[in-house]
Amino acid sequence: MKISDSVLRSFRVARTYGENSQKVNCVDFSPSGENAVSSSDDDCIVLYDIREGKPKRTLYSKKYGVDLIRYTHSDTQTVVYSSNKLDDTIRYLSLTDNKFIRYFPGHTARVIALSMSPVDDTFISGSLDRTIRIWDLRSPNCQGRTNPLGKPVCSFDPDGLIFAAGVESQAIKLYDLRAFDKGPFASFETRFTRVCDWTGLKFSNDGKQILISTNGGMIQILNAFNGSVLHTFSGYNNSRGFSLEACFTPDSQFVMIGKYQHLSFIVQSLLTFNLVSLYRLRGWKNPCLEY
């Protein structure tokens, strides 16, 4: 189905799930789009069947907690996730039998970014220990590490060849995965008009744009090749400093932005930068947003 202004305006709430008793931390779709998984502060991992439109299973991580969670690149039966209890080890979990396949120790502070390669078993993680680590699902050992000299958020590009690191909420550094030890091959600074922390980084599916989400009242869209600012979406009331969740639509033509305090999200065109639609969601208390 072609995504257009009229299609987006026609969207309505089809299902509401009340599986969690506390804040949902993360939502991720499987590569096929037929399944989804969520993590929450009540230590639950909830699996959803998107075709059927219903939750199908709940797993628990009572000992370690669960924060960020990602499907592996070609398998709907395995995930990697970061913890918010006990330690900062990343865990590789089989959803079939609820058993850990592997542990990835190394970070010494909370993991704030987790990105799976779209093409192979590689994934990257960014932490408050000011490092980005490169991992392979087949080995518990860190495959490489960068020290970008600041608190990093990070993400793979759609081809899995490049990853971007947002450092100290002021600069983006681009690394070639095959030569990351040589440092970034490109770096550009970008500033917001008010002080805020960067909380997320995403590439559009066409690889041409980078989205920066923050805990302020704005997000920014950059040209992925030269770092120029294409647009800053601002004016969102966020006095409590929650992460302002945002994502691209699959065709890279629109961006969806969650407005936590107003229990709503909006859709903005990336062609005209105009507002396409506003959705108000009753009872929506979590800022997670994913297309």
Tab-separated table of C-alpha atoms in Angstrom:
chain	number	residue	atom	x	y	z
A	1	MET	CA	0.000	0.000	0.000
A	2	LYS	CA	1.360	3.388	-0.977
A	3	ILE	CA	1.635	5.725	2.001
A	4	SER	CA	0.083	9.133	1.365
A	5	ASP	CA	-1.363	12.060	3.305
A	6	SER	CA	-4.889	10.689	2.913
A	7	VAL	CA	-3.881	7.180	4.007
A	8	LEU	CA	-2.200	8.519	7.136
A	9	ARG	CA	-5.198	10.708	7.946
A	10	SER	CA	-7.427	7.629	7.778
A	11	PHE	CA	-5.497	5.769	10.501
A	12	ARG	CA	-7.517	4.849	13.587
A	13	VAL	CA	-6.817	2.839	16.724
A	14	ALA	CA	-7.565	-0.815	15.921
A	15	ARG	CA	-6.330	-2.561	19.074
A	16	THR	CA	-5.411	-1.548	22.605
A	17	TYR	CA	-3.324	-3.902	24.738
A	18	GLY	CA	-3.095	-3.743	28.513
A	19	GLU	CA	-0.487	-6.411	29.063
A	20	ASN	CA	1.860	-4.246	31.136
A	21	SER	CA	1.454	-2.794	34.611
A	22	GLN	CA	4.371	-0.369	34.235
A	23	LYS	CA	6.016	1.778	31.575
A	24	VAL	CA	6.800	0.173	28.222
A	25	ASN	CA	10.459	0.870	27.420
A	26	CYS	CA	10.807	-0.327	23.849
A	27	VAL	CA	8.905	-1.822	20.907
A	28	ASP	CA	10.443	-3.576	17.896
A	29	PHE	CA	8.999	-5.228	14.789
A	30	SER	CA	10.407	-8.447	13.355
A	31	PRO	CA	12.129	-8.154	9.940
A	32	SER	CA	9.006	-9.555	8.231
A	33	GLY	CA	6.699	-7.141	10.081
A	34	GLU	CA	4.487	-10.045	11.128
A	35	ASN	CA	5.559	-10.016	14.765
A	36	ALA	CA	6.411	-7.427	17.394
A	37	VAL	CA	8.008	-7.495	20.826
A	38	SER	CA	7.864	-5.031	23.712
A	39	SER	CA	9.855	-4.593	26.922
A	40	SER	CA	8.697	-2.861	30.079
A	41	ASP	CA	9.596	-1.822	33.615
A	42	ASP	CA	7.500	-4.678	35.035
A	43	ASP	CA	10.211	-7.063	33.681
A	44	CYS	CA	7.914	-8.366	30.922
A	45	ILE	CA	8.764	-9.243	27.332
A	46	VAL	CA	5.477	-9.420	25.415
A	47	LEU	CA	5.274	-11.067	21.989
A	48	TYR	CA	2.597	-9.950	19.530
A	49	ASP	CA	1.174	-11.559	16.414
A	50	ILE	CA	0.590	-8.602	14.095
A	51	ARG	CA	-1.432	-10.598	11.543
A	52	GLU	CA	-3.856	-11.746	14.230
A	53	GLY	CA	-3.661	-8.451	16.082
A	54	LYS	CA	-3.195	-9.979	19.512
A	55	PRO	CA	-0.539	-10.731	22.133
A	56	LYS	CA	0.528	-14.359	21.981
A	57	ARG	CA	2.992	-14.836	24.843
A	58	THR	CA	4.602	-13.082	27.813
A	59	LEU	CA	8.124	-13.895	29.030
A	60	TYR	CA	9.755	-12.544	32.173
A	61	SER	CA	13.179	-11.205	33.054
A	62	LYS	CA	12.667	-10.754	36.794
A	63	LYS	CA	16.329	-11.085	37.721
A	64	TYR	CA	17.821	-8.763	35.106
A	65	GLY	CA	14.952	-6.531	34.048
A	66	VAL	CA	14.583	-5.536	30.404
A	67	ASP	CA	15.155	-2.158	28.764
A	68	LEU	CA	16.025	-1.928	25.051
A	69	ILE	CA	15.092	-4.946	22.929
A	70	ARG	CA	15.735	-5.866	19.275
A	71	TYR	CA	14.902	-8.791	17.019
A	72	THR	CA	17.953	-10.335	15.388
A	73	HIS	CA	18.297	-9.589	11.687
A	74	SER	CA	16.622	-12.663	10.158
A	75	ASP	CA	15.061	-14.601	13.023
A	76	THR	CA	11.681	-13.934	14.633
A	77	GLN	CA	12.494	-16.394	17.417
A	78	THR	CA	15.485	-14.613	18.967
A	79	VAL	CA	16.133	-11.170	20.446
A	80	VAL	CA	18.937	-9.272	22.131
A	81	TYR	CA	18.149	-6.964	25.020
A	82	SER	CA	19.791	-4.709	27.575
A	83	SER	CA	19.014	-4.882	31.272
A	84	ASN	CA	17.975	-2.305	33.848
A	85	LYS	CA	18.782	-4.461	36.870
A	86	LEU	CA	21.853	-6.177	38.321
A	87	ASP	CA	24.403	-5.387	35.589
A	88	ASP	CA	24.882	-3.938	32.093
A	89	THR	CA	25.392	-7.205	30.223
A	90	ILE	CA	23.468	-7.615	26.958
A	91	ARG	CA	21.566	-10.890	26.623
A	92	TYR	CA	20.694	-13.055	23.616
A	93	LEU	CA	17.399	-14.845	24.213
A	94	SER	CA	15.511	-17.628	22.454
A	95	LEU	CA	11.819	-16.763	22.401
A	96	THR	CA	10.922	-20.372	21.648
A	97	ASP	CA	12.080	-21.893	24.943
A	98	ASN	CA	12.818	-18.712	26.940
A	99	LYS	CA	16.487	-19.646	27.398
A	100	PHE	CA	19.569	-17.504	27.051
A	101	ILE	CA	21.755	-18.391	24.094
A	102	ARG	CA	24.634	-16.089	24.978
A	103	TYR	CA	25.728	-13.204	27.187
A	104	PHE	CA	27.651	-10.131	26.020
A	105	PRO	CA	29.484	-8.599	29.004
A	106	GLY	CA	31.683	-5.518	28.770
A	107	HIS	CA	29.727	-2.341	29.356
A	108	THR	CA	30.191	-0.823	32.807
A	109	ALA	CA	27.194	1.539	32.719
A	110	ARG	CA	23.648	1.555	31.366
A	111	VAL	CA	23.212	0.701	27.686
A	112	ILE	CA	21.330	3.555	26.015
A	113	ALA	CA	21.464	2.440	22.360
A	114	LEU	CA	21.130	-0.940	20.673
A	115	SER	CA	21.112	-1.439	16.899
A	116	MET	CA	21.037	-4.693	14.945
A	117	SER	CA	22.672	-4.957	11.551
A	118	PRO	CA	20.033	-5.423	8.835
A	119	VAL	CA	22.278	-7.844	6.892
A	120	ASP	CA	24.123	-10.144	9.305
A	121	ASP	CA	24.710	-11.157	12.933
A	122	THR	CA	26.496	-7.948	13.914
A	123	PHE	CA	25.023	-5.479	16.374
A	124	ILE	CA	26.263	-2.362	18.146
A	125	SER	CA	25.578	-0.903	21.575
A	126	GLY	CA	26.176	2.530	23.073
A	127	SER	CA	26.542	3.046	26.807
A	128	LEU	CA	26.869	5.691	29.487
A	129	ASP	CA	30.394	4.307	29.956
A	130	ARG	CA	31.128	6.442	26.851
A	131	THR	CA	31.874	3.547	24.524
A	132	ILE	CA	30.282	1.963	21.491
A	133	ARG	CA	30.872	-1.775	21.283
A	134	ILE	CA	30.590	-3.999	18.224
A	135	TRP	CA	29.328	-7.542	18.720
A	136	ASP	CA	28.706	-10.740	16.766
A	137	LEU	CA	25.834	-12.974	17.894
A	138	ARG	CA	28.092	-16.016	17.490
A	139	SER	CA	30.650	-14.885	20.064
A	140	PRO	CA	30.412	-13.482	23.598
A	141	ASN	CA	33.538	-11.414	23.024
A	142	CYS	CA	33.412	-7.793	21.960
A	143	GLN	CA	34.537	-7.562	18.322
A	144	GLY	CA	35.615	-3.950	18.577
A	145	ARG	CA	35.156	-0.758	20.502
A	146	THR	CA	35.147	2.941	19.759
A	147	ASN	CA	35.615	5.695	22.304
A	148	PRO	CA	33.808	8.663	20.790
A	149	LEU	CA	34.697	10.898	23.776
A	150	GLY	CA	31.176	11.388	25.015
A	151	LYS	CA	27.832	9.785	25.797
A	152	PRO	CA	26.854	8.028	22.545
A	153	VAL	CA	23.643	7.056	20.800
A	154	CYS	CA	24.160	4.976	17.668
A	155	SER	CA	22.471	3.247	14.745
A	156	PHE	CA	23.270	1.210	11.629
A	157	ASP	CA	22.439	2.529	8.186
A	158	PRO	CA	19.988	0.443	6.043
A	159	ASP	CA	22.842	-1.351	4.241
A	160	GLY	CA	24.662	-2.387	7.418
A	161	LEU	CA	27.940	-0.922	6.158
A	162	ILE	CA	28.006	2.308	8.161
A	163	PHE	CA	26.989	3.233	11.654
A	164	ALA	CA	26.378	6.685	13.033
A	165	ALA	CA	27.233	7.838	16.541
A	166	GLY	CA	25.662	10.880	18.135
A	167	VAL	CA	28.150	12.155	20.707
A	168	GLU	CA	27.611	14.493	23.658
A	169	SER	CA	24.380	15.760	22.063
A	170	GLN	CA	26.311	17.931	19.639
A	171	ALA	CA	28.064	15.916	16.913
A	172	ILE	CA	27.398	12.983	14.595
A	173	LYS	CA	30.282	10.738	13.587
A	174	LEU	CA	30.027	8.238	10.743
A	175	TYR	CA	32.064	5.016	10.878
A	176	ASP	CA	32.770	2.409	8.218
A	177	LEU	CA	32.098	-0.909	9.963
A	178	ARG	CA	34.989	-2.501	8.059
A	179	ALA	CA	37.467	0.133	9.253
A	180	PHE	CA	35.950	1.484	12.475
A	181	ASP	CA	39.341	1.277	14.233
A	182	LYS	CA	40.573	4.095	11.982
A	183	GLY	CA	38.012	6.451	13.484
A	184	PRO	CA	35.095	8.241	11.820
A	185	PHE	CA	35.348	9.014	8.117
A	186	ALA	CA	32.965	11.964	8.518
A	187	SER	CA	31.875	14.157	11.385
A	188	PHE	CA	29.510	17.093	11.610
A	189	GLU	CA	28.218	19.205	14.455
A	190	THR	CA	24.619	20.221	14.884
A	191	ARG	CA	23.056	22.243	17.686
A	192	PHE	CA	19.544	22.841	18.901
A	193	THR	CA	18.247	26.231	19.970
A	194	ARG	CA	17.782	25.024	23.542
A	195	VAL	CA	19.771	22.726	25.809
A	196	CYS	CA	18.645	19.090	25.570
A	197	ASP	CA	20.092	15.588	25.464
A	198	TRP	CA	19.986	13.449	22.352
A	199	THR	CA	18.113	10.251	23.183
A	200	GLY	CA	18.003	8.438	19.849
A	201	LEU	CA	19.383	8.262	16.323
A	202	LYS	CA	17.727	6.639	13.284
A	203	PHE	CA	18.406	6.411	9.558
A	204	SER	CA	15.548	6.603	7.085
A	205	ASN	CA	15.039	3.432	5.029
A	206	ASP	CA	16.485	5.095	1.929
A	207	GLY	CA	19.614	6.012	3.919
A	208	LYS	CA	19.398	9.668	2.958
A	209	GLN	CA	18.251	11.162	6.270
A	210	ILE	CA	19.125	10.900	9.955
A	211	LEU	CA	16.593	11.601	12.688
A	212	ILE	CA	17.764	12.899	16.081
A	213	SER	CA	15.318	12.547	18.958
A	214	THR	CA	15.801	14.433	22.229
A	215	ASN	CA	14.417	14.906	25.720
A	216	GLY	CA	13.597	18.497	24.840
A	217	GLY	CA	10.678	19.800	22.804
A	218	MET	CA	12.170	19.147	19.375
A	219	ILE	CA	13.619	16.638	16.926
A	220	GLN	CA	15.877	17.257	13.956
A	221	ILE	CA	16.201	15.753	10.469
A	222	LEU	CA	19.661	15.852	8.874
A	223	ASN	CA	21.062	15.091	5.448
A	224	ALA	CA	22.922	11.804	6.068
A	225	PHE	CA	25.679	12.649	3.580
A	226	ASN	CA	26.756	16.118	4.647
A	227	GLY	CA	25.044	16.714	7.994
A	228	SER	CA	23.070	19.743	6.876
A	229	VAL	CA	19.879	20.383	8.834
A	230	LEU	CA	16.852	19.663	6.643
A	231	HIS	CA	14.285	20.600	9.278
A	232	THR	CA	13.774	21.016	12.999
A	233	PHE	CA	10.372	20.039	14.367
A	234	SER	CA	9.803	21.979	17.578
A	235	GLY	CA	7.192	23.437	19.897
A	236	TYR	CA	6.276	20.225	21.709
A	237	ASN	CA	5.552	20.702	25.392
A	238	ASN	CA	7.941	18.372	27.226
A	239	SER	CA	8.649	20.057	30.556
A	240	ARG	CA	9.201	16.712	32.292
A	241	GLY	CA	12.117	15.857	30.017
A	242	PHE	CA	10.879	12.557	28.589
A	243	SER	CA	12.490	11.179	25.453
A	244	LEU	CA	10.523	12.536	22.487
A	245	GLU	CA	9.964	9.377	20.447
A	246	ALA	CA	9.968	9.624	16.662
A	247	CYS	CA	10.336	7.366	13.631
A	248	PHE	CA	10.279	7.453	9.841
A	249	THR	CA	7.582	5.791	7.792
A	250	PRO	CA	8.961	2.930	5.628
A	251	ASP	CA	8.937	5.086	2.466
A	252	SER	CA	11.055	7.797	4.184
A	253	GLN	CA	8.474	10.455	3.258
A	254	PHE	CA	6.952	11.123	6.676
A	255	VAL	CA	8.025	11.259	10.302
A	256	MET	CA	5.855	10.314	13.282
A	257	ILE	CA	6.471	12.112	16.593
A	258	GLY	CA	5.066	11.105	19.980
A	259	LYS	CA	3.806	13.891	22.262
A	260	TYR	CA	4.013	12.333	25.714
A	261	GLN	CA	2.276	14.951	27.835
A	262	HIS	CA	-0.627	15.344	25.394
A	263	LEU	CA	-1.162	11.582	24.964
A	264	SER	CA	-0.968	11.921	21.203
A	265	PHE	CA	1.330	11.653	18.224
A	266	ILE	CA	1.583	13.658	15.037
A	267	VAL	CA	2.630	12.938	11.463
A	268	GLN	CA	4.707	15.463	9.528
A	269	SER	CA	5.544	15.379	5.829
A	270	LEU	CA	9.242	15.354	4.920
A	271	LEU	CA	8.424	16.816	1.511
A	272	THR	CA	6.594	19.935	2.701
A	273	PHE	CA	7.332	19.714	6.473
A	274	ASN	CA	3.639	20.391	7.038
A	275	LEU	CA	1.444	18.703	9.612
A	276	VAL	CA	-0.396	15.760	8.045
A	277	SER	CA	-2.388	14.455	10.985
A	278	LEU	CA	-2.770	14.535	14.780
A	279	TYR	CA	-3.840	11.447	16.703
A	280	ARG	CA	-5.090	11.659	20.285
A	281	LEU	CA	-4.854	8.387	22.173
A	282	ARG	CA	-6.826	7.886	25.357
A	283	GLY	CA	-4.857	6.169	28.072
A	284	TRP	CA	-1.577	6.273	26.109
A	285	LYS	CA	0.978	6.674	28.881
A	286	ASN	CA	4.142	5.447	27.209
A	287	PRO	CA	6.307	7.343	24.735
A	288	CYS	CA	7.281	4.323	22.570
A	289	LEU	CA	6.561	4.755	18.859
A	290	GLU	CA	7.465	2.464	15.976
A	291	TYR	CA	6.144	2.025	12.413
